[in-house]
Coordinates of C-alpha atoms and ligand atoms in Angstrom, one line a residue:
M1 CA -7.5 24.1 -14.2
S2 CA -6.0 24.6 -17.7
D3 CA -4.3 21.9 -19.6
L4 CA -0.6 21.8 -19.7
I5 CA 2.2 20.4 -21.8
V6 CA 5.8 20.0 -20.7
K7 CA 8.0 19.8 -23.8
D8 CA 11.6 18.9 -24.6
A9 CA 12.3 17.4 -21.2
L10 CA 14.5 14.5 -20.3
I11 CA 11.8 12.3 -18.8
V12 CA 12.7 10.0 -15.9
P13 CA 9.4 8.1 -15.2
M14 CA 10.7 5.8 -12.5
T15 CA 8.6 3.0 -13.9
E16 CA 11.4 0.8 -15.1
R17 CA 14.9 0.3 -14.1
K18 CA 17.2 3.1 -15.5
R19 CA 14.7 4.2 -18.2
S20 CA 14.9 7.8 -19.4
F21 CA 14.0 9.4 -22.7
A22 CA 13.5 12.8 -24.3
G23 CA 10.0 13.8 -24.9
H24 CA 6.9 15.6 -23.6
V25 CA 4.1 15.0 -21.1
R26 CA 0.6 16.2 -21.5
I27 CA -1.6 17.0 -18.4
S28 CA -5.3 17.5 -18.4
D29 CA -7.3 18.3 -15.2
G30 CA -4.3 17.4 -13.1
V31 CA -3.9 14.0 -14.6
I32 CA -1.1 12.8 -17.0
T33 CA -2.8 12.0 -20.3
A34 CA 0.1 11.5 -22.7
I35 CA 3.8 10.7 -22.4
D36 CA 5.4 10.9 -25.8
P37 CA 9.0 10.3 -26.6
A38 CA 10.5 13.0 -28.7
A39 CA 7.4 13.6 -30.8
P40 CA 6.9 17.1 -32.2
V41 CA 4.2 18.8 -30.2
T42 CA 1.2 20.7 -31.5
T43 CA -0.7 22.5 -28.8
V44 CA -4.4 22.9 -28.5
A45 CA -6.4 26.0 -27.5
D46 CA -6.1 27.0 -23.8
E47 CA -3.1 24.6 -23.3
S48 CA -0.1 26.2 -21.4
V49 CA 3.3 25.1 -22.5
I50 CA 6.4 24.7 -20.3
D51 CA 9.6 24.6 -22.2
A52 CA 11.8 22.1 -20.3
A53 CA 14.9 22.2 -22.5
G54 CA 17.9 21.3 -20.3
C55 CA 15.7 19.9 -17.6
V56 CA 14.8 16.5 -16.2
L57 CA 11.1 15.9 -15.7
M58 CA 10.6 13.4 -12.9
P59 CA 8.1 12.4 -10.3
G60 CA 8.0 14.8 -7.3
L61 CA 9.9 13.5 -4.3
V62 CA 8.1 11.9 -1.4
N63 CA 9.3 12.8 2.1
A64 CA 8.0 9.8 4.0
H65 CA 8.7 11.0 7.5
T66 CA 9.0 14.5 9.0
H67 CA 7.8 16.8 11.8
L68 CA 7.3 20.1 10.1
Y69 CA 7.2 22.4 13.1
Q70 CA 10.7 21.3 14.1
V71 CA 12.3 23.9 11.7
L72 CA 11.9 26.1 14.7
L73 CA 14.3 23.8 16.6
R74 CA 17.0 23.7 14.0
A75 CA 20.4 23.4 15.7
V76 CA 18.9 23.9 19.2
W77 CA 19.7 20.6 20.9
E78 CA 22.8 19.1 19.3
D79 CA 25.3 16.5 20.4
L80 CA 22.6 14.6 22.3
D81 CA 21.7 10.9 22.0
L82 CA 18.1 10.0 21.3
M83 CA 16.8 9.7 24.8
P84 CA 18.2 13.0 26.3
W85 CA 17.3 14.6 23.0
L86 CA 13.7 13.3 23.1
K87 CA 13.4 14.5 26.7
R88 CA 13.9 18.1 25.4
I89 CA 11.7 17.6 22.3
Y90 CA 8.8 16.3 24.4
G91 CA 9.4 18.8 27.2
C92 CA 9.1 21.6 24.7
A93 CA 5.4 20.7 24.3
S94 CA 4.6 22.6 27.5
V95 CA 5.5 25.9 25.8
L96 CA 4.5 25.1 22.2
K97 CA 1.5 27.1 21.0
A98 CA -0.7 26.6 18.0
E99 CA 0.8 29.6 16.3
H100 CA 4.3 28.1 16.5
F101 CA 3.0 25.0 14.7
Y102 CA 1.5 27.1 11.9
A103 CA 4.5 29.3 11.3
G104 CA 7.0 26.4 11.6
S105 CA 5.0 24.0 9.5
L106 CA 4.4 26.5 6.7
L107 CA 8.1 27.2 6.5
G108 CA 8.8 23.4 6.6
C109 CA 6.4 22.9 3.7
I110 CA 8.0 25.7 1.7
E111 CA 11.5 24.3 2.2
A112 CA 10.1 20.9 1.1
I113 CA 8.5 22.3 -2.1
R114 CA 11.7 24.3 -2.9
S115 CA 13.6 21.0 -2.7
G116 CA 11.2 19.2 -5.1
V117 CA 9.0 17.4 -2.5
T118 CA 5.4 17.1 -3.7
T119 CA 4.2 14.7 -1.0
L120 CA 5.2 14.5 2.6
C121 CA 4.2 12.6 5.7
E122 CA 3.8 14.8 8.7
H123 CA 4.2 12.4 11.7
N124 CA 2.3 14.5 14.3
F125 CA 3.1 13.6 17.9
L126 CA 3.0 16.7 20.1
N127 CA -0.5 17.8 20.8
P128 CA -0.6 19.9 24.0
A129 CA -3.9 21.3 22.6
P130 CA -6.2 20.2 19.8
D131 CA -5.7 23.4 17.8
C132 CA -2.0 22.5 17.3
A133 CA -2.9 19.7 14.9
F134 CA -5.5 22.0 13.1
E135 CA -2.9 24.8 12.7
T136 CA -0.4 22.3 11.2
L137 CA -3.0 21.1 8.8
R138 CA -3.9 24.7 7.9
A139 CA -0.2 25.4 7.0
I140 CA 0.0 22.2 4.9
K141 CA -3.1 23.2 3.0
D142 CA -1.9 26.8 2.5
S143 CA 1.4 25.5 1.0
G144 CA -0.2 23.4 -1.7
V145 CA 1.8 20.2 -1.0
R146 CA 0.2 16.8 -0.9
A147 CA 0.4 15.4 2.6
V148 CA -0.3 12.5 4.8
F149 CA -1.1 13.7 8.3
A150 CA -0.2 10.9 10.7
R151 CA -1.8 11.8 14.0
T152 CA 0.0 9.6 16.5
I153 CA -0.6 9.0 20.2
M154 CA 1.5 8.9 23.4
D155 CA -0.2 7.7 26.6
T156 CA 2.7 7.1 29.0
G157 CA 6.4 7.6 29.4
E158 CA 8.7 9.0 32.0
I159 CA 9.9 11.8 29.7
V160 CA 6.5 12.6 28.2
P161 CA 5.0 15.7 29.8
Q162 CA 1.4 15.4 31.1
C163 CA 0.1 17.9 28.5
T164 CA 0.8 15.5 25.6
R165 CA -0.3 12.3 27.3
E166 CA -3.7 11.2 26.1
K167 CA -5.9 8.3 27.1
P168 CA -6.5 6.3 24.0
E169 CA -10.3 7.0 23.9
Q170 CA -9.6 10.7 24.3
A171 CA -7.0 10.7 21.5
F172 CA -9.3 8.7 19.2
R173 CA -12.1 11.3 19.7
R174 CA -9.7 14.1 18.8
I175 CA -8.6 12.2 15.6
E176 CA -12.2 11.7 14.7
E177 CA -12.7 15.5 15.0
I178 CA -9.8 16.0 12.6
L179 CA -11.2 13.4 10.1
A180 CA -14.7 15.1 10.3
Q181 CA -13.2 18.4 9.2
H182 CA -11.5 16.9 6.2
R183 CA -13.0 17.8 2.8
P184 CA -12.5 15.5 -0.2
G185 CA -10.1 16.9 -2.8
E186 CA -7.8 18.6 -0.3
R187 CA -4.9 16.4 -1.3
L188 CA -4.7 15.4 2.4
Y189 CA -4.7 11.8 3.7
F190 CA -4.6 10.5 7.3
M191 CA -2.9 7.9 9.4
T192 CA -2.6 7.2 13.1
G193 CA -0.1 5.3 15.2
P194 CA 1.6 4.7 18.5
N195 CA 4.4 7.4 18.5
T196 CA 7.5 5.5 19.7
P197 CA 6.5 2.1 21.1
P198 CA 7.1 1.0 23.8
I199 CA 8.7 4.0 25.4
N200 CA 5.6 6.2 25.3
T201 CA 2.8 3.8 24.7
T202 CA 0.9 1.4 27.0
L203 CA 0.0 -2.2 26.0
G204 CA -3.6 -1.0 26.2
L205 CA -3.0 1.6 23.5
L206 CA -1.3 -0.9 21.3
R207 CA -4.2 -3.3 21.6
E208 CA -6.7 -0.6 20.8
I209 CA -5.0 1.3 18.0
R210 CA -5.1 -1.5 15.3
R211 CA -8.9 -1.7 15.8
F212 CA -9.2 2.1 15.6
A213 CA -7.1 2.3 12.5
D214 CA -9.0 -0.4 10.8
D215 CA -12.4 1.1 11.8
N216 CA -11.4 4.3 10.2
A217 CA -9.4 2.9 7.2
L218 CA -6.2 4.6 8.5
G219 CA -2.7 3.5 7.9
I220 CA -0.2 3.4 10.8
S221 CA 3.0 5.4 11.2
A222 CA 5.3 4.8 14.1
H223 CA 8.9 5.4 15.2
V224 CA 10.4 1.9 15.3
A225 CA 13.7 0.7 16.7
E226 CA 15.4 4.0 16.2
S227 CA 18.2 3.5 18.7
K228 CA 19.6 0.7 20.7
S229 CA 18.0 2.2 23.9
V230 CA 14.5 1.5 22.5
V231 CA 15.4 -2.1 21.8
D232 CA 16.9 -2.5 25.3
C233 CA 13.6 -1.2 26.7
V234 CA 11.6 -3.8 24.8
R235 CA 13.9 -6.6 25.9
R236 CA 14.0 -5.5 29.5
E237 CA 10.3 -4.7 30.0
H238 CA 8.6 -7.0 27.5
G239 CA 10.9 -9.9 27.0
K240 CA 11.0 -9.5 23.3
N241 CA 14.1 -9.6 21.0
G242 CA 13.1 -6.5 19.1
V243 CA 10.5 -3.8 18.5
V244 CA 9.1 -5.2 15.3
E245 CA 8.7 -8.6 17.0
F246 CA 7.0 -6.9 19.9
L247 CA 4.6 -4.9 17.7
H248 CA 3.7 -8.0 15.7
E249 CA 1.9 -9.3 18.9
F250 CA -0.5 -6.3 18.5
G251 CA -0.9 -6.5 14.7
I252 CA 0.8 -3.2 14.2
P253 CA 3.0 -4.2 11.2
G254 CA 0.9 -4.5 8.0
P255 CA 0.5 -3.3 4.4
H256 CA -0.7 0.1 5.4
S257 CA 2.0 0.6 8.1
I258 CA 5.1 2.7 7.8
F259 CA 7.9 2.2 10.3
A260 CA 10.2 5.2 10.6
H261 CA 13.9 4.4 11.1
S262 CA 13.9 0.6 11.8
V263 CA 17.7 0.9 12.5
H264 CA 18.0 -1.9 15.0
V265 CA 16.1 -4.8 13.5
S266 CA 17.2 -8.4 13.2
Q267 CA 17.2 -10.6 10.1
D268 CA 14.0 -12.3 11.5
E269 CA 12.4 -8.9 11.9
I270 CA 13.3 -7.9 8.3
A271 CA 11.6 -11.1 7.2
L272 CA 8.6 -10.1 9.3
L273 CA 8.5 -6.7 7.7
K274 CA 8.5 -8.4 4.3
Q275 CA 5.9 -11.0 5.3
T276 CA 3.5 -8.4 6.7
G277 CA 4.0 -5.9 3.8
T278 CA 5.2 -3.2 6.2
S279 CA 7.1 -0.3 4.7
V280 CA 10.1 1.4 6.2
S281 CA 11.0 5.1 6.1
H282 CA 14.8 5.4 6.1
N283 CA 16.0 8.6 7.6
P284 CA 19.8 8.5 7.3
V285 CA 20.7 12.1 8.1
S286 CA 18.7 12.1 11.3
N287 CA 20.1 8.7 12.2
M288 CA 23.7 10.0 11.8
M289 CA 22.9 13.3 13.6
L290 CA 21.6 11.4 16.7
G291 CA 24.3 8.7 16.5
D292 CA 21.6 6.1 16.2
G293 CA 23.3 3.6 13.9
V294 CA 22.9 2.5 10.3
A295 CA 19.6 0.9 9.2
P296 CA 20.0 -2.4 7.3
V297 CA 18.6 -0.9 4.1
V298 CA 20.6 -3.1 1.7
E299 CA 19.3 -6.2 3.5
M300 CA 15.7 -4.9 3.5
L301 CA 15.8 -4.2 -0.2
R302 CA 17.3 -7.6 -0.9
Q303 CA 14.5 -9.2 1.0
G304 CA 11.9 -7.2 -0.9
V305 CA 10.9 -4.8 1.9
N306 CA 9.5 -1.5 0.5
V307 CA 11.8 1.3 1.7
A308 CA 11.0 5.0 1.5
L309 CA 13.1 8.0 2.4
G310 CA 12.5 10.7 5.0
T311 CA 14.3 13.7 6.3
D312 CA 12.8 13.4 9.8
G313 CA 12.2 16.8 11.6
A314 CA 14.7 19.6 11.3
A315 CA 15.6 19.2 15.0
S316 CA 17.5 16.1 14.1
N317 CA 18.3 16.8 10.4
H318 CA 18.6 20.6 10.3
S319 CA 16.9 20.6 6.9
Q320 CA 14.0 19.3 4.9
D321 CA 16.1 18.7 1.8
L322 CA 15.5 15.3 0.3
F323 CA 18.4 15.7 -2.1
D324 CA 20.8 15.8 0.8
T325 CA 19.0 12.7 2.2
M326 CA 19.3 10.8 -1.1
K327 CA 23.1 11.4 -1.2
A328 CA 23.5 10.5 2.5
A329 CA 21.4 7.3 2.0
S330 CA 23.7 6.2 -0.9
L331 CA 27.0 7.1 0.8
L332 CA 26.1 5.7 4.2
Q333 CA 25.4 2.2 2.9
K334 CA 28.6 2.3 0.8
V335 CA 30.8 3.2 3.8
H336 CA 28.9 0.9 6.2
H337 CA 29.4 -2.1 4.0
Q338 CA 32.8 -1.0 2.8
E339 CA 31.6 -1.9 -0.6
A340 CA 31.2 0.9 -3.2
G341 CA 28.6 -1.0 -5.3
V342 CA 26.4 -2.2 -2.5
I343 CA 23.5 0.2 -3.5
D344 CA 22.9 1.8 -6.8
P345 CA 21.5 5.3 -7.5
Y346 CA 18.3 4.0 -9.1
A347 CA 17.4 2.2 -5.9
V348 CA 17.9 5.3 -3.9
L349 CA 15.9 7.5 -6.3
R350 CA 13.2 4.8 -6.2
M351 CA 13.0 5.1 -2.4
A352 CA 12.5 8.9 -2.7
T353 CA 9.7 8.6 -5.3
A354 CA 7.8 5.3 -6.0
G355 CA 8.9 3.7 -2.7
G356 CA 7.6 6.7 -0.7
A357 CA 4.3 6.8 -2.6
K358 CA 3.8 3.1 -1.9
A359 CA 4.7 3.4 1.7
L360 CA 2.0 6.1 2.2
G361 CA -0.6 4.2 0.2
L362 CA -0.6 6.7 -2.6
D363 CA 1.1 4.7 -5.3
S364 CA -2.1 4.6 -7.4
L365 CA -1.9 8.5 -7.5
C366 CA 1.7 9.5 -7.6
G367 CA 5.3 8.4 -7.4
T368 CA 5.9 7.7 -11.1
I369 CA 5.2 9.3 -14.4
E370 CA 2.4 7.2 -15.9
I371 CA -0.7 7.9 -17.9
G372 CA -3.7 8.1 -15.6
K373 CA -1.6 9.2 -12.5
Q374 CA -1.9 12.6 -11.0
A375 CA 0.7 15.1 -12.2
D376 CA 3.0 15.4 -9.2
L377 CA 6.0 16.4 -11.2
I378 CA 9.2 18.4 -10.8
L379 CA 11.5 20.0 -13.3
L380 CA 15.2 19.8 -12.4
D381 CA 17.5 22.1 -14.2
L382 CA 20.6 20.0 -14.8
D383 CA 22.2 22.3 -17.3
T384 CA 24.3 23.8 -14.6
I385 CA 28.0 23.7 -13.6
H386 CA 27.8 21.1 -10.9
N387 CA 25.6 18.8 -13.0
Q388 CA 27.4 18.8 -16.4
P389 CA 28.5 17.0 -18.3
M390 CA 25.7 14.4 -18.0
N391 CA 26.9 10.8 -18.1
D392 CA 24.4 9.0 -15.8
V393 CA 21.2 10.9 -15.1
F394 CA 20.3 8.6 -12.1
S395 CA 23.6 8.9 -10.4
Q396 CA 23.7 12.6 -11.1
I397 CA 20.3 13.2 -9.6
V398 CA 21.3 11.4 -6.4
H399 CA 24.9 12.6 -6.2
C400 CA 25.2 15.9 -8.0
A401 CA 21.9 17.6 -8.0
K402 CA 20.9 20.1 -5.3
A403 CA 17.6 21.3 -4.0
S404 CA 18.3 24.7 -5.7
D405 CA 18.3 22.9 -9.1
V406 CA 14.5 22.3 -8.7
R407 CA 13.0 24.8 -11.1
T408 CA 9.3 24.0 -11.2
V409 CA 7.0 21.9 -9.0
M410 CA 3.5 20.8 -9.6
V411 CA 1.0 18.9 -7.5
K412 CA -1.9 17.3 -9.2
G413 CA -1.1 19.5 -12.2
E414 CA -1.2 22.7 -10.2
I415 CA 2.0 24.6 -10.4
V416 CA 3.1 25.5 -6.8
M417 CA 6.5 26.8 -7.8
R418 CA 7.4 28.1 -11.2
D419 CA 11.0 29.1 -12.1
R420 CA 11.6 29.0 -8.3
Y421 CA 8.8 31.5 -7.6
L422 CA 6.3 30.2 -5.1
M423 CA 2.8 30.7 -6.3
G424 CA 0.4 32.5 -4.0
L425 CA 2.7 32.6 -1.0
D426 CA 4.4 35.7 0.4
E427 CA 7.8 34.3 1.3
K428 CA 9.0 37.5 3.0
K429 CA 6.0 37.6 5.3
I430 CA 6.3 33.8 6.1
L431 CA 10.0 34.3 6.9
A432 CA 9.2 37.3 9.2
D433 CA 6.4 35.3 10.9
V434 CA 8.7 32.3 11.5
K435 CA 11.4 34.5 13.0
A436 CA 8.9 36.0 15.4
A437 CA 7.5 32.6 16.3
N438 CA 11.1 31.4 16.9
R439 CA 12.0 34.3 19.2
D440 CA 8.8 33.7 21.2
L441 CA 9.4 29.9 21.4
M442 CA 13.0 30.2 22.4
R443 CA 12.2 32.7 25.1
R444 CA 9.7 30.1 26.5
V445 CA 12.1 27.2 26.0
N446 CA 14.9 29.0 27.9
E447 CA 12.7 29.1 30.9
L448 CA 12.4 25.3 31.0
S449 CA 14.8 23.1 32.9
F450 CA 15.5 19.6 31.5
Ligands
ZN1 ZN1 10.6 11.2 13.6

């Protein structure tokens, strides 16, 4: 890998509140080796130079919660609340094939990269056959994005089809098979988790999964308290006040756990999240689309809970665009609290970068621009009509910038998109393949009755 210098950028390192400065960044073997404010640059032999005049250089965005294959289900089941919607999402498993997962996941990754995402967390929960997970992983690897593959488990549930229910031991063996095929240096990391406790997990699974995660040094990813209906279930069937409180009995919250959504959590449960070091992935667009409610993000941040941002799958978001999500996160809290200053753009941008990296256990590698960290960086062209004039770079990244402003993306110093051209990927073919996969899947889905 050749050395690289990015010069004349407006650098937004996300290491200190509201700090930005003009300068250059030097990268060697994928690692940031120098960050120099405004110094004139002399290049050394074999060093490539990227002229970033007019651009912001910032950490790549971290999408802390998604289901990549769901791009195939954009705008398919709309206007449904969580439970009837989930019934269809789960039911779809009986007709999903490994090739659907590959085509959809690759398109999802490309959409993510094109919108400045350098790390994503694929919360994998539908596994009608073992090769579905392997094909998702193949797509992730082919795209070049850094990813956490959170292979979760469902072992019960009225609306969960038989083909995706697994006995814990059987699921653990399958996860071990995935781990065994992992090669170091692939920029892939792994988690496990109960998918949506308690609606599709038994008490037995919850008892076993903490042990399994610890034995294999895996973090835990779970959908938690997404809608009131899930909290009603935990109250009715388990006599607990909330899902976080319920999961605490099984040791599921913890410093390597990420709870997606956490919309309906009490003050006591927010304190429990803080006490246990649990991170939250806030997914505002998905929450709005499904009518779930508004997550108490401001309160979580005030109490010191680490909050990340996620798109969730395209079946409940319609896109994988984290710029959309940042703007939604900001505006949703303002309108919910009826207080314009209740959340500031820096806090939102932090959730989408350093907060996400921390939530996924990758903060020693990425999430900020610092010497010694891996070069997961994006160039954002802000010298454009909708971004000028520039008065507050943090607010304008959150509220003005669009995914299409992302010019160049690198992961561990490797350029995966340059001047909006994806390196080593045939977009036309990928698009044709995904359309074919979609036609096939929709034909199968239309034969199902829900
Ligand atoms: Zn989700």
